[in-house]
Every structure is written in structure tokens, then in C-alpha cells.
Amino acid sequence: MRKRIIGGLTLAAALAAPAAQAQSAKPTVVLVHGAFADSSSWNGVITILEGDGYTVVAAPNPLRGVRADAEVVGDLVRSIAGPVVLVGHSYGGSVISEAAERAPNVKALVYVAAFAPEAGETALGLTGKFPGSTLAPALAPPVRLAGGGNDLYILQARFHDQFAADVPEAEARLMAAGQRPIADAALSEGSTAPAWKHVPSWFIYGDADRNIPPAALAFMADRARSRGTVVVKGASHVVMVSNAPAVAGLIERAATAR
């Protein structure tokens, strides 16, 4: 494993011309957001990838449960002609690990400050495996769901420091207002199918992540025998927002790897 330290097209367009995609040497990149974020968190990465000639789809992630969310993402990936690089942020890493088992056209996995669980492991368990997460006290009181369970949000007043400390404060305020909640059950649902065991993987994360301890992220990258791990100095949990060129660059490395 090598480690270095560094300081969309619409869905309709992606699916409309399989013949054209078949002629292209570039795989489609599918981006999966995590908890407390949405697809707009990939905007900077999408701009770079599209500029470099990649077809990009930001997949919907319902944030309801690992297996249910993986079915949604897996259905989307299987509908795309040709190879796919599947990218997940945070909880989205658990989802892509599972979804890739249902989608044989996935050629690479990229984990962006993301969970890469072993079978039976949960996001909560991996977060608590090493000290350093300050997420729990930053959560708002749970929102009770009519069908049972709770939705979790980060308190807007704590969002910048907790989730996006290296993002301009005005931008972080917009992210806080538009954050997507995650069902609490999703964070305690065990993984069943760790695709990183047989699909090549790459990892990138910040050493100032306050959601998932950097030690946990390093542990998962090492365990998965990452083809390339990038640690961004001073980066928060939303490294794809604050350091879009680094994230896009790693995705392109995964896309062109043999």
C-alpha cells in the first residue's frame, strides 16, 4: 500500500447512449453521498471529472439501511453500460461495499472518508473502535418516525466545526440547512458482503476528521489492502468538498488502473 500526504452528467444522459459509452475507454463514475450530506457535496469533484471526459452520476442514497440502500445503488449501477468506478463517502462506503456485490460491472471502489466494513461490522462499531469521534454530542435530538425508529441530524450550530471545519463558514451553513438525515438503524446494521475483498479499492481521508477517527480510516484502508491511500493534512470529514482536486485525482487513478 502506498500512502502520500498532501497539504454530471444527468442520470438520463448516462443511460441514454450505451453504444457511445462502449466506445469510450473511460468508465462511468458513480458517486454515493453519506449521512448528513447530499449529492451536492460532490459538485466540485463532478466538475473536475466531467472536465476530464468522465461520465458521472451522483446516485440517490436513501440513508435508511445498508442493505436497502445498497439495493437502490446496485440497481442503478447495473443499469449503466460498461465498467463503473463506485465511490462512497462516509456511510456511503458501507453502501458501495454491499452494492458492488450486486453489480459485476464495478471495476474499482473508492472510499472517501468512508467505512469499509467487514461482514457483521457496523458504522457505529467501527467509529467506536478507535478514540477521536466527537459526533455523538453534536447530534440534534432524534426525530421520531411514524413507522418506528429515529432520524438523526447534526445540530446546525455545531455542523461547521463537527463536519466541515475546513469549508468556508458560509458554505457550511448551507450544507447544514440542506443535510440529509440518516435512520439510526442504518448505523447499527451489520454489513453482509464486503466487496473490497475482491474488488480493487482506493482510500482518501483527512487527518482532522471528527466524525470517523483517522485511525479507524487507516485501519480499514490497510485491511482492504488499498491500492493507494491519500491522507489530506488538516482535512475534515467532507474532504471531497474542501479538497475536490485530490479526491477527483484519486478517482481517476482508480479509473485508469489495470
Tab-separated table of C-alpha atoms in Angstrom:
chain	number	residue	atom	x	y	z
A	1	MET	CA	0.000	0.000	0.000
A	2	ARG	CA	1.316	3.438	-0.910
A	3	LYS	CA	0.432	6.445	1.239
A	4	ARG	CA	1.131	10.075	0.450
A	5	ILE	CA	0.341	13.246	2.366
A	6	ILE	CA	-0.982	16.311	0.547
A	7	GLY	CA	-1.499	19.724	2.138
A	8	GLY	CA	-22.782	15.360	-14.044
A	9	LEU	CA	-23.880	14.448	-16.426
A	10	THR	CA	-27.506	13.741	-15.591
A	11	LEU	CA	-28.652	10.176	-14.974
A	12	ALA	CA	-30.682	10.292	-18.192
A	13	ALA	CA	-27.578	11.220	-20.181
A	14	ALA	CA	-25.556	8.464	-18.534
A	15	LEU	CA	-28.096	5.834	-19.510
A	16	ALA	CA	-29.173	7.179	-22.887
A	17	ALA	CA	-26.263	6.182	-25.114
A	18	PRO	CA	-24.792	2.796	-24.227
A	19	ALA	CA	-23.218	2.482	-27.682
A	20	ALA	CA	-21.258	5.690	-27.171
A	21	GLN	CA	-20.165	4.535	-23.721
A	22	ALA	CA	-18.996	1.225	-25.109
A	23	GLN	CA	-16.660	3.095	-27.472
A	24	SER	CA	-15.156	5.124	-24.629
A	25	ALA	CA	-12.151	3.891	-22.683
A	26	LYS	CA	-13.313	5.740	-19.563
A	27	PRO	CA	-15.567	4.033	-17.029
A	28	THR	CA	-18.615	5.771	-15.612
A	29	VAL	CA	-18.096	7.196	-12.128
A	30	VAL	CA	-20.967	6.710	-9.673
A	31	LEU	CA	-20.792	8.850	-6.516
A	32	VAL	CA	-22.688	7.913	-3.336
A	33	HIS	CA	-23.067	10.501	-0.575
A	34	GLY	CA	-23.168	9.643	3.094
A	35	ALA	CA	-25.147	10.714	6.148
A	36	PHE	CA	-25.750	14.414	6.856
A	37	ALA	CA	-24.849	15.268	3.246
A	38	ASP	CA	-26.464	15.099	-0.184
A	39	SER	CA	-25.375	14.761	-3.796
A	40	SER	CA	-24.369	18.434	-3.973
A	41	SER	CA	-21.374	17.555	-1.794
A	42	TRP	CA	-19.830	16.049	-4.943
A	43	ASN	CA	-20.220	19.188	-7.103
A	44	GLY	CA	-16.537	20.116	-7.126
A	45	VAL	CA	-15.488	16.532	-7.884
A	46	ILE	CA	-18.087	16.216	-10.651
A	47	THR	CA	-16.864	19.414	-12.317
A	48	ILE	CA	-13.296	18.089	-12.468
A	49	LEU	CA	-14.233	14.601	-13.641
A	50	GLU	CA	-16.548	15.871	-16.350
A	51	GLY	CA	-13.850	18.290	-17.498
A	52	ASP	CA	-11.564	15.282	-17.877
A	53	GLY	CA	-14.094	13.439	-20.021
A	54	TYR	CA	-15.780	11.158	-17.490
A	55	THR	CA	-19.484	10.430	-17.346
A	56	VAL	CA	-20.598	10.962	-13.746
A	57	VAL	CA	-23.767	10.001	-11.883
A	58	ALA	CA	-24.465	11.123	-8.311
A	59	ALA	CA	-26.575	8.259	-7.024
A	60	PRO	CA	-29.526	8.670	-4.663
A	61	ASN	CA	-28.778	7.247	-1.214
A	62	PRO	CA	-31.950	6.904	0.893
A	63	LEU	CA	-29.976	6.570	4.171
A	64	ARG	CA	-32.489	4.050	5.513
A	65	GLY	CA	-30.370	0.907	5.929
A	66	VAL	CA	-27.270	-0.714	4.469
A	67	ARG	CA	-28.959	-3.497	2.507
A	68	ALA	CA	-31.929	-1.402	1.363
A	69	ASP	CA	-29.687	1.475	0.275
A	70	ALA	CA	-27.317	-0.936	-1.482
A	71	GLU	CA	-30.214	-2.323	-3.499
A	72	VAL	CA	-31.026	1.174	-4.765
A	73	VAL	CA	-27.430	1.896	-5.699
A	74	GLY	CA	-26.862	-1.586	-7.113
A	75	ASP	CA	-29.900	-1.287	-9.384
A	76	LEU	CA	-28.549	1.986	-10.739
A	77	VAL	CA	-25.029	0.639	-11.309
A	78	ARG	CA	-26.275	-2.455	-13.133
A	79	SER	CA	-28.299	-0.278	-15.484
A	80	ILE	CA	-25.155	1.500	-16.720
A	81	ALA	CA	-23.433	0.060	-19.778
A	82	GLY	CA	-19.752	-0.680	-19.286
A	83	PRO	CA	-17.438	-0.563	-16.276
A	84	VAL	CA	-18.126	1.615	-13.233
A	85	VAL	CA	-15.936	3.167	-10.565
A	86	LEU	CA	-18.100	3.222	-7.447
A	87	VAL	CA	-17.280	5.941	-4.910
A	88	GLY	CA	-18.711	6.294	-1.411
A	89	HIS	CA	-18.415	8.951	1.279
A	90	SER	CA	-18.746	8.115	4.979
A	91	TYR	CA	-21.749	5.780	5.492
A	92	GLY	CA	-21.830	5.570	1.694
A	93	GLY	CA	-18.771	3.338	1.980
A	94	SER	CA	-20.864	0.673	3.680
A	95	VAL	CA	-23.397	1.032	0.877
A	96	ILE	CA	-20.916	0.689	-2.001
A	97	SER	CA	-19.280	-2.318	-0.328
A	98	GLU	CA	-22.631	-4.058	-0.412
A	99	ALA	CA	-23.849	-2.682	-3.757
A	100	ALA	CA	-20.760	-3.875	-5.643
A	101	GLU	CA	-21.681	-7.462	-4.778
A	102	ARG	CA	-24.847	-6.932	-6.822
A	103	ALA	CA	-23.145	-5.187	-9.741
A	104	PRO	CA	-20.491	-7.173	-11.642
A	105	ASN	CA	-19.572	-4.146	-13.779
A	106	VAL	CA	-17.895	-2.403	-10.811
A	107	LYS	CA	-14.158	-2.301	-11.621
A	108	ALA	CA	-12.982	-0.260	-8.618
A	109	LEU	CA	-14.124	1.078	-5.257
A	110	VAL	CA	-13.054	4.451	-3.870
A	111	TYR	CA	-13.637	5.209	-0.193
A	112	VAL	CA	-13.787	8.912	0.671
A	113	ALA	CA	-13.569	9.302	4.465
A	114	ALA	CA	-15.702	6.191	4.337
A	115	PHE	CA	-16.479	2.950	6.106
A	116	ALA	CA	-15.213	-0.287	4.580
A	117	PRO	CA	-16.812	-2.810	6.943
A	118	GLU	CA	-16.088	-6.482	7.309
A	119	ALA	CA	-19.093	-8.816	7.359
A	120	GLY	CA	-21.042	-8.201	10.556
A	121	GLU	CA	-19.411	-4.849	11.316
A	122	THR	CA	-21.469	-1.672	11.720
A	123	ALA	CA	-20.751	2.006	11.226
A	124	LEU	CA	-21.241	2.622	14.943
A	125	GLY	CA	-18.917	-0.202	15.878
A	126	LEU	CA	-16.155	0.956	13.544
A	127	THR	CA	-16.484	4.560	14.743
A	128	GLY	CA	-16.046	3.431	18.342
A	129	LYS	CA	-13.173	1.057	17.584
A	130	PHE	CA	-10.695	3.913	17.976
A	131	PRO	CA	-10.951	7.131	20.048
A	132	GLY	CA	-11.464	10.520	18.458
A	133	SER	CA	-15.034	10.861	17.150
A	134	THR	CA	-16.956	13.832	18.552
A	135	LEU	CA	-20.124	13.199	16.553
A	136	ALA	CA	-22.429	11.951	19.316
A	137	PRO	CA	-22.624	15.208	21.318
A	138	ALA	CA	-23.070	17.204	18.091
A	139	LEU	CA	-26.288	15.387	17.146
A	140	ALA	CA	-29.676	17.065	17.449
A	141	PRO	CA	-32.442	15.366	19.451
A	142	PRO	CA	-33.651	12.436	17.320
A	143	VAL	CA	-36.686	12.928	15.103
A	144	ARG	CA	-39.155	10.115	15.785
A	145	LEU	CA	-40.503	8.397	12.682
A	146	ALA	CA	-44.140	7.386	12.382
A	147	GLY	CA	-43.157	3.862	11.344
A	148	GLY	CA	-40.703	3.457	14.215
A	149	GLY	CA	-37.095	4.402	14.710
A	150	ASN	CA	-35.470	7.823	14.530
A	151	ASP	CA	-33.840	10.167	12.056
A	152	LEU	CA	-30.542	11.743	13.074
A	153	TYR	CA	-29.289	15.234	12.195
A	154	ILE	CA	-26.253	17.254	13.244
A	155	LEU	CA	-27.137	20.423	15.136
A	156	GLN	CA	-26.826	23.287	12.666
A	157	ALA	CA	-24.855	25.355	15.181
A	158	ARG	CA	-22.312	22.502	15.503
A	159	PHE	CA	-22.219	21.457	11.851
A	160	HIS	CA	-19.278	23.580	10.726
A	161	ASP	CA	-16.876	22.523	13.475
A	162	GLN	CA	-18.005	18.912	13.537
A	163	PHE	CA	-18.498	18.050	9.890
A	164	ALA	CA	-16.854	20.649	7.684
A	165	ALA	CA	-14.281	22.621	9.664
A	166	ASP	CA	-12.093	23.300	6.610
A	167	VAL	CA	-15.001	24.564	4.493
A	168	PRO	CA	-15.837	28.305	4.475
A	169	GLU	CA	-18.384	29.024	7.181
A	170	ALA	CA	-20.984	30.433	4.780
A	171	GLU	CA	-20.813	27.281	2.661
A	172	ALA	CA	-21.023	25.077	5.746
A	173	ARG	CA	-24.194	26.904	6.830
A	174	LEU	CA	-25.833	25.964	3.524
A	175	MET	CA	-24.697	22.366	3.946
A	176	ALA	CA	-26.117	22.293	7.474
A	177	ALA	CA	-29.505	23.547	6.324
A	178	GLY	CA	-29.661	21.018	3.472
A	179	GLN	CA	-28.269	17.990	5.307
A	180	ARG	CA	-29.988	14.644	4.750
A	181	PRO	CA	-30.842	12.697	7.919
A	182	ILE	CA	-29.906	9.081	8.425
A	183	ALA	CA	-32.085	6.490	10.142
A	184	ASP	CA	-30.423	5.464	13.391
A	185	ALA	CA	-30.966	1.806	12.484
A	186	ALA	CA	-28.728	2.211	9.417
A	187	LEU	CA	-25.714	2.960	11.596
A	188	SER	CA	-26.169	-0.236	13.596
A	189	GLU	CA	-26.947	-2.565	10.685
A	190	GLY	CA	-24.204	-5.082	10.016
A	191	SER	CA	-22.573	-5.460	6.636
A	192	THR	CA	-23.050	-8.783	4.864
A	193	ALA	CA	-20.938	-8.576	1.717
A	194	PRO	CA	-17.582	-6.740	1.811
A	195	ALA	CA	-16.812	-6.317	-1.903
A	196	TRP	CA	-13.442	-4.729	-1.094
A	197	LYS	CA	-12.179	-8.278	-0.522
A	198	HIS	CA	-12.160	-8.907	-4.267
A	199	VAL	CA	-12.676	-5.521	-5.958
A	200	PRO	CA	-9.612	-3.197	-6.027
A	201	SER	CA	-10.005	-0.265	-3.657
A	202	TRP	CA	-8.531	3.187	-3.038
A	203	PHE	CA	-8.922	5.380	0.065
A	204	ILE	CA	-8.733	9.099	0.835
A	205	TYR	CA	-9.473	10.884	4.111
A	206	GLY	CA	-8.410	13.848	6.222
A	207	ASP	CA	-6.281	13.656	9.324
A	208	ALA	CA	-8.626	16.130	11.067
A	209	ASP	CA	-11.820	14.075	10.569
A	210	ARG	CA	-14.080	14.445	13.621
A	211	ASN	CA	-16.794	12.014	12.531
A	212	ILE	CA	-14.746	8.877	11.836
A	213	PRO	CA	-11.410	8.714	13.678
A	214	PRO	CA	-8.484	8.835	11.238
A	215	ALA	CA	-7.065	5.773	12.992
A	216	ALA	CA	-10.223	3.852	12.057
A	217	LEU	CA	-9.960	5.015	8.453
A	218	ALA	CA	-6.302	3.948	8.299
A	219	PHE	CA	-7.206	0.571	9.802
A	220	MET	CA	-9.865	-0.056	7.159
A	221	ALA	CA	-7.610	1.050	4.289
A	222	ASP	CA	-4.816	-1.242	5.459
A	223	ARG	CA	-7.186	-4.161	5.961
A	224	ALA	CA	-8.603	-3.743	2.455
A	225	ARG	CA	-5.075	-3.683	1.006
A	226	SER	CA	-5.754	-0.321	-0.558
A	227	ARG	CA	-4.117	0.185	-3.940
A	228	GLY	CA	-3.467	3.804	-2.951
A	229	THR	CA	-4.244	5.776	0.196
A	230	VAL	CA	-4.179	9.569	0.340
A	231	VAL	CA	-4.249	11.349	3.706
A	232	VAL	CA	-5.038	15.058	3.367
A	233	LYS	CA	-3.471	17.137	6.119
A	234	GLY	CA	-5.987	19.254	8.030
A	235	ALA	CA	-8.980	17.979	6.064
A	236	SER	CA	-12.359	17.472	7.697
A	237	HIS	CA	-14.902	14.716	7.137
A	238	VAL	CA	-16.051	16.364	3.875
A	239	VAL	CA	-12.695	16.069	2.145
A	240	MET	CA	-14.467	15.886	-1.230
A	241	VAL	CA	-15.827	19.422	-0.665
A	242	SER	CA	-12.664	21.024	0.711
A	243	ASN	CA	-10.182	19.103	-1.438
A	244	ALA	CA	-12.076	18.198	-4.602
A	245	PRO	CA	-8.936	18.009	-6.817
A	246	ALA	CA	-7.328	15.411	-4.528
A	247	VAL	CA	-10.484	13.294	-4.463
A	248	ALA	CA	-11.057	13.575	-8.211
A	249	GLY	CA	-7.410	12.700	-8.822
A	250	LEU	CA	-7.660	9.518	-6.776
A	251	ILE	CA	-10.870	8.522	-8.569
A	252	GLU	CA	-9.082	8.951	-11.895
A	253	ARG	CA	-6.200	6.807	-10.648
A	254	ALA	CA	-8.710	4.078	-9.820
A	255	ALA	CA	-10.441	4.531	-13.188
A	256	THR	CA	-7.218	4.079	-15.182
A	257	ALA	CA	-5.674	1.294	-13.079
A	258	ARG	CA	-5.175	-2.093	-14.706
